[in-house]
Structures are given as C-alpha cells and as structure tokens.
C-alpha cells in the first residue's frame, strides 16, 4: 500500500491521503514542539534568578507574591486542546483543500505512484508546506539557543552576586 503503483486506484488514493496527512501532521507537531519549548524558555528568561541563589527571600516584591497565589510546588494544569486541534486539525484542513482541488490528479488510470502525478501539485502541496515549517522550526531553534545563552549568563551573574552576599562583601 506504499507509494508504488498498485492495481486498485481507490486503495492507492486512500493510502496517498494517509501518507500526505501523516507527513504534514509530523511537521506541524515538530513546529508545535519547538513553539512550546520557546514559550517555556521565554518564561524562564523573564524570571528573577536572584531568588534561586539567595537563602533569604527578602527581595521578593509584593506584586510577585500577589501573582503567585498557588502554593509552592503545586502544578498548574493548562489546557492543551488547542495544540491537538492545530496538530491534527491543520493538516486535515490542508489535506481537504488540496484534495478538493486536485482529486483528479490523484486517481488516474495510467499512474506510476500512489500520489499526485503532477509535479507542480506535488511541489505546491508537499514541499512548500514542509519548507515553510522547516524554516519556522529553524527560527524557533535559533531563538531558543539565544534565550538559553542569556539565561546561562544571568545565572552566572546571579551566582557571583550571591557568593559576594554570602561572603559579606556586599549587602543585599
């Protein structure tokens, strides 16, 4: 049932639909993975790392306490339904649009592959979305690397500051 020619055109059509859907959804899920990594690291980047290294939490502002209504260590669940809707729904939507436009190119009597035989349709419906998601993933990876470098730099500065406070060289 793979990409090679078989004698039953509708089985060939449905296998090509499944291959196309799973390929698009894989790249969208990778995009969502890097998007979630970026969001988590962005939250850490804005955090005050001085709190981690000092023994006494005297520098906590009142507004920080008001924002943190949850007790320490309690996990706050956030809905991820929108990720599933994007991860599985967007490829389905793309595939429905693609198939509604190019169904006759998928089912042809003289066919070679269980996919579109038209090169322009193959490039436009498969390679273009994959290249777009590849560029977006690469962009998120670069942003994640830069944010991690900044976090490590801030952690080193805060560690030195806490060592100086512990030694009594500087006051809080």
PDB file of C-alpha atoms in Angstrom, residues 13-145:
ATOM      1  CA  UNK A  13      -5.873   7.088  -3.341  1.00  0.00           C
ATOM      2  CA  UNK A  14      -6.574   6.441   0.352  1.00  0.00           C
ATOM      3  CA  UNK A  15      -3.010   5.328   1.056  1.00  0.00           C
ATOM      4  CA  UNK A  16      -1.727   8.504  -0.584  1.00  0.00           C
ATOM      5  CA  UNK A  17      -4.129  10.528   1.583  1.00  0.00           C
ATOM      6  CA  UNK A  18      -2.817   8.842   4.734  1.00  0.00           C
ATOM      7  CA  UNK A  19       0.811   9.339   3.727  1.00  0.00           C
ATOM      8  CA  UNK A  20       0.199  13.004   2.937  1.00  0.00           C
ATOM      9  CA  UNK A  21      -1.766  13.597   6.168  1.00  0.00           C
ATOM     10  CA  UNK A  22       0.772  11.950   8.456  1.00  0.00           C
ATOM     11  CA  UNK A  23       3.663  13.723   6.766  1.00  0.00           C
ATOM     12  CA  UNK A  24       2.030  17.140   7.190  1.00  0.00           C
ATOM     13  CA  UNK A  25       0.978  16.411  10.763  1.00  0.00           C
ATOM     14  CA  UNK A  26       4.508  15.290  11.672  1.00  0.00           C
ATOM     15  CA  UNK A  27       6.000  18.583  10.555  1.00  0.00           C
ATOM     16  CA  UNK A  28       3.262  20.567  12.302  1.00  0.00           C
ATOM     17  CA  UNK A  29       3.856  18.633  15.534  1.00  0.00           C
ATOM     18  CA  UNK A  30       7.564  19.419  15.326  1.00  0.00           C
ATOM     19  CA  UNK A  31       6.657  23.072  14.903  1.00  0.00           C
ATOM     20  CA  UNK A  32       4.402  22.903  17.960  1.00  0.00           C
ATOM     21  CA  UNK A  33       7.157  21.191  19.953  1.00  0.00           C
ATOM     22  CA  UNK A  34       9.633  23.994  19.292  1.00  0.00           C
ATOM     23  CA  UNK A  35       6.909  26.578  19.906  1.00  0.00           C
ATOM     24  CA  UNK A  36       6.231  25.095  23.368  1.00  0.00           C
ATOM     25  CA  UNK A  37       9.974  24.947  24.124  1.00  0.00           C
ATOM     26  CA  UNK A  38      10.273  28.594  23.159  1.00  0.00           C
ATOM     27  CA  UNK A  39       7.346  29.590  25.399  1.00  0.00           C
ATOM     28  CA  UNK A  40       8.766  27.703  28.394  1.00  0.00           C
ATOM     29  CA  UNK A  41      12.213  29.217  27.954  1.00  0.00           C
ATOM     30  CA  UNK A  42      10.755  32.686  27.497  1.00  0.00           C
ATOM     31  CA  UNK A  43       9.034  32.332  30.860  1.00  0.00           C
ATOM     32  CA  UNK A  44      12.343  31.333  32.457  1.00  0.00           C
ATOM     33  CA  UNK A  45      14.154  34.210  30.755  1.00  0.00           C
ATOM     34  CA  UNK A  46      11.899  36.774  32.446  1.00  0.00           C
ATOM     35  CA  UNK A  47      12.259  35.163  35.872  1.00  0.00           C
ATOM     36  CA  UNK A  48      14.267  36.743  38.657  1.00  0.00           C
ATOM     37  CA  UNK A  49      17.156  34.296  39.159  1.00  0.00           C
ATOM     38  CA  UNK A  50      18.388  36.123  42.236  1.00  0.00           C
ATOM     39  CA  UNK A  51      15.661  34.331  44.219  1.00  0.00           C
ATOM     40  CA  UNK A  52      17.187  30.944  43.416  1.00  0.00           C
ATOM     41  CA  UNK A  53      20.600  31.646  44.896  1.00  0.00           C
ATOM     42  CA  UNK A  54      19.804  33.705  47.985  1.00  0.00           C
ATOM     43  CA  UNK A  55      18.900  31.882  51.159  1.00  0.00           C
ATOM     44  CA  UNK A  56      16.516  34.554  52.375  1.00  0.00           C
ATOM     45  CA  UNK A  57      13.785  35.714  50.030  1.00  0.00           C
ATOM     46  CA  UNK A  58      13.775  39.319  51.227  1.00  0.00           C
ATOM     47  CA  UNK A  59      13.897  40.786  47.736  1.00  0.00           C
ATOM     48  CA  UNK A  60      10.534  39.443  46.628  1.00  0.00           C
ATOM     49  CA  UNK A  61       8.279  42.259  45.598  1.00  0.00           C
ATOM     50  CA  UNK A  62       4.692  42.433  46.786  1.00  0.00           C
ATOM     51  CA  UNK A  63       3.383  42.150  43.259  1.00  0.00           C
ATOM     52  CA  UNK A  64       5.285  38.892  42.789  1.00  0.00           C
ATOM     53  CA  UNK A  65       3.554  37.483  45.862  1.00  0.00           C
ATOM     54  CA  UNK A  66       0.154  38.557  44.554  1.00  0.00           C
ATOM     55  CA  UNK A  67       0.794  36.847  41.221  1.00  0.00           C
ATOM     56  CA  UNK A  68       1.838  33.608  42.927  1.00  0.00           C
ATOM     57  CA  UNK A  69      -1.450  32.583  44.551  1.00  0.00           C
ATOM     58  CA  UNK A  70      -0.659  28.875  44.216  1.00  0.00           C
ATOM     59  CA  UNK A  71       1.371  27.185  46.961  1.00  0.00           C
ATOM     60  CA  UNK A  72       4.945  26.327  46.038  1.00  0.00           C
ATOM     61  CA  UNK A  73       5.422  23.078  44.196  1.00  0.00           C
ATOM     62  CA  UNK A  74       1.818  22.780  43.031  1.00  0.00           C
ATOM     63  CA  UNK A  75       1.455  22.038  39.340  1.00  0.00           C
ATOM     64  CA  UNK A  76      -0.909  24.274  37.417  1.00  0.00           C
ATOM     65  CA  UNK A  77      -2.597  22.432  34.575  1.00  0.00           C
ATOM     66  CA  UNK A  78      -3.090  24.336  31.376  1.00  0.00           C
ATOM     67  CA  UNK A  79      -5.364  23.177  28.575  1.00  0.00           C
ATOM     68  CA  UNK A  80      -3.574  21.728  25.566  1.00  0.00           C
ATOM     69  CA  UNK A  81      -6.639  21.094  23.425  1.00  0.00           C
ATOM     70  CA  UNK A  82      -5.589  23.897  21.092  1.00  0.00           C
ATOM     71  CA  UNK A  83      -2.317  22.031  20.422  1.00  0.00           C
ATOM     72  CA  UNK A  84      -4.233  18.917  19.406  1.00  0.00           C
ATOM     73  CA  UNK A  85      -6.559  20.985  17.240  1.00  0.00           C
ATOM     74  CA  UNK A  86      -3.593  22.567  15.474  1.00  0.00           C
ATOM     75  CA  UNK A  87      -1.516  19.362  15.333  1.00  0.00           C
ATOM     76  CA  UNK A  88      -4.243  17.177  13.868  1.00  0.00           C
ATOM     77  CA  UNK A  89      -6.757  19.695  12.515  1.00  0.00           C
ATOM     78  CA  UNK A  90      -4.494  21.909  10.422  1.00  0.00           C
ATOM     79  CA  UNK A  91      -3.089  19.025   8.339  1.00  0.00           C
ATOM     80  CA  UNK A  92      -6.632  17.694   7.878  1.00  0.00           C
ATOM     81  CA  UNK A  93      -7.808  21.119   6.728  1.00  0.00           C
ATOM     82  CA  UNK A  94      -4.851  21.473   4.360  1.00  0.00           C
ATOM     83  CA  UNK A  95      -5.416  17.978   3.007  1.00  0.00           C
ATOM     84  CA  UNK A  96      -9.138  18.576   2.427  1.00  0.00           C
ATOM     85  CA  UNK A  97      -8.390  21.757   0.490  1.00  0.00           C
ATOM     86  CA  UNK A  98      -5.649  20.040  -1.518  1.00  0.00           C
ATOM     87  CA  UNK A  99      -7.772  17.003  -2.336  1.00  0.00           C
ATOM     88  CA  UNK A 100     -10.835  19.072  -3.249  1.00  0.00           C
ATOM     89  CA  UNK A 101      -8.732  20.927  -5.801  1.00  0.00           C
ATOM     90  CA  UNK A 102      -6.533  18.094  -7.128  1.00  0.00           C
ATOM     91  CA  UNK A 103      -8.531  14.867  -6.699  1.00  0.00           C
ATOM     92  CA  UNK A 104      -8.431  14.026 -10.394  1.00  0.00           C
ATOM     93  CA  UNK A 105      -4.621  14.113 -10.347  1.00  0.00           C
ATOM     94  CA  UNK A 106      -4.534  11.510  -7.568  1.00  0.00           C
ATOM     95  CA  UNK A 107      -6.776   8.978  -9.302  1.00  0.00           C
ATOM     96  CA  UNK A 108      -5.577   8.414 -12.825  1.00  0.00           C
ATOM     97  CA  UNK A 109      -5.720   5.173 -14.753  1.00  0.00           C
ATOM     98  CA  UNK A 110      -2.180   5.391 -16.162  1.00  0.00           C
ATOM     99  CA  UNK A 111      -0.429   6.166 -12.907  1.00  0.00           C
ATOM    100  CA  UNK A 112       3.029   5.409 -11.592  1.00  0.00           C
ATOM    101  CA  UNK A 113       2.787   6.238  -7.894  1.00  0.00           C
ATOM    102  CA  UNK A 114       0.129   6.374  -5.227  1.00  0.00           C
ATOM    103  CA  UNK A 115       0.474  10.124  -5.032  1.00  0.00           C
ATOM    104  CA  UNK A 116      -0.130  13.043  -7.340  1.00  0.00           C
ATOM    105  CA  UNK A 117       1.486  12.508 -10.716  1.00  0.00           C
ATOM    106  CA  UNK A 118       1.594  16.226 -11.481  1.00  0.00           C
ATOM    107  CA  UNK A 119       4.954  17.678 -10.414  1.00  0.00           C
ATOM    108  CA  UNK A 120       3.577  21.197  -9.798  1.00  0.00           C
ATOM    109  CA  UNK A 121       0.895  19.872  -7.456  1.00  0.00           C
ATOM    110  CA  UNK A 122       3.424  17.698  -5.652  1.00  0.00           C
ATOM    111  CA  UNK A 123       5.733  20.672  -5.078  1.00  0.00           C
ATOM    112  CA  UNK A 124       2.908  23.012  -4.051  1.00  0.00           C
ATOM    113  CA  UNK A 125       1.110  20.638  -1.698  1.00  0.00           C
ATOM    114  CA  UNK A 126       4.016  18.796  -0.124  1.00  0.00           C
ATOM    115  CA  UNK A 127       7.352  20.532  -0.470  1.00  0.00           C
ATOM    116  CA  UNK A 128       6.197  24.120   0.077  1.00  0.00           C
ATOM    117  CA  UNK A 129       4.435  23.449   3.430  1.00  0.00           C
ATOM    118  CA  UNK A 130       7.353  21.305   4.603  1.00  0.00           C
ATOM    119  CA  UNK A 131       9.847  24.041   3.663  1.00  0.00           C
ATOM    120  CA  UNK A 132       7.741  26.663   5.471  1.00  0.00           C
ATOM    121  CA  UNK A 133       7.614  24.577   8.648  1.00  0.00           C
ATOM    122  CA  UNK A 134      11.314  23.764   8.346  1.00  0.00           C
ATOM    123  CA  UNK A 135      12.179  27.479   8.229  1.00  0.00           C
ATOM    124  CA  UNK A 136       9.856  28.224  11.165  1.00  0.00           C
ATOM    125  CA  UNK A 137      11.394  25.376  13.187  1.00  0.00           C
ATOM    126  CA  UNK A 138      14.890  26.629  12.424  1.00  0.00           C
ATOM    127  CA  UNK A 139      13.878  30.115  13.533  1.00  0.00           C
ATOM    128  CA  UNK A 140      12.487  28.784  16.818  1.00  0.00           C
ATOM    129  CA  UNK A 141      15.652  26.726  17.402  1.00  0.00           C
ATOM    130  CA  UNK A 142      17.794  29.841  16.978  1.00  0.00           C
ATOM    131  CA  UNK A 143      15.560  31.830  19.333  1.00  0.00           C
ATOM    132  CA  UNK A 144      15.748  29.019  21.894  1.00  0.00           C
ATOM    133  CA  UNK A 145      19.552  28.917  21.680  1.00  0.00           C
TER     134      UNK A 145
END
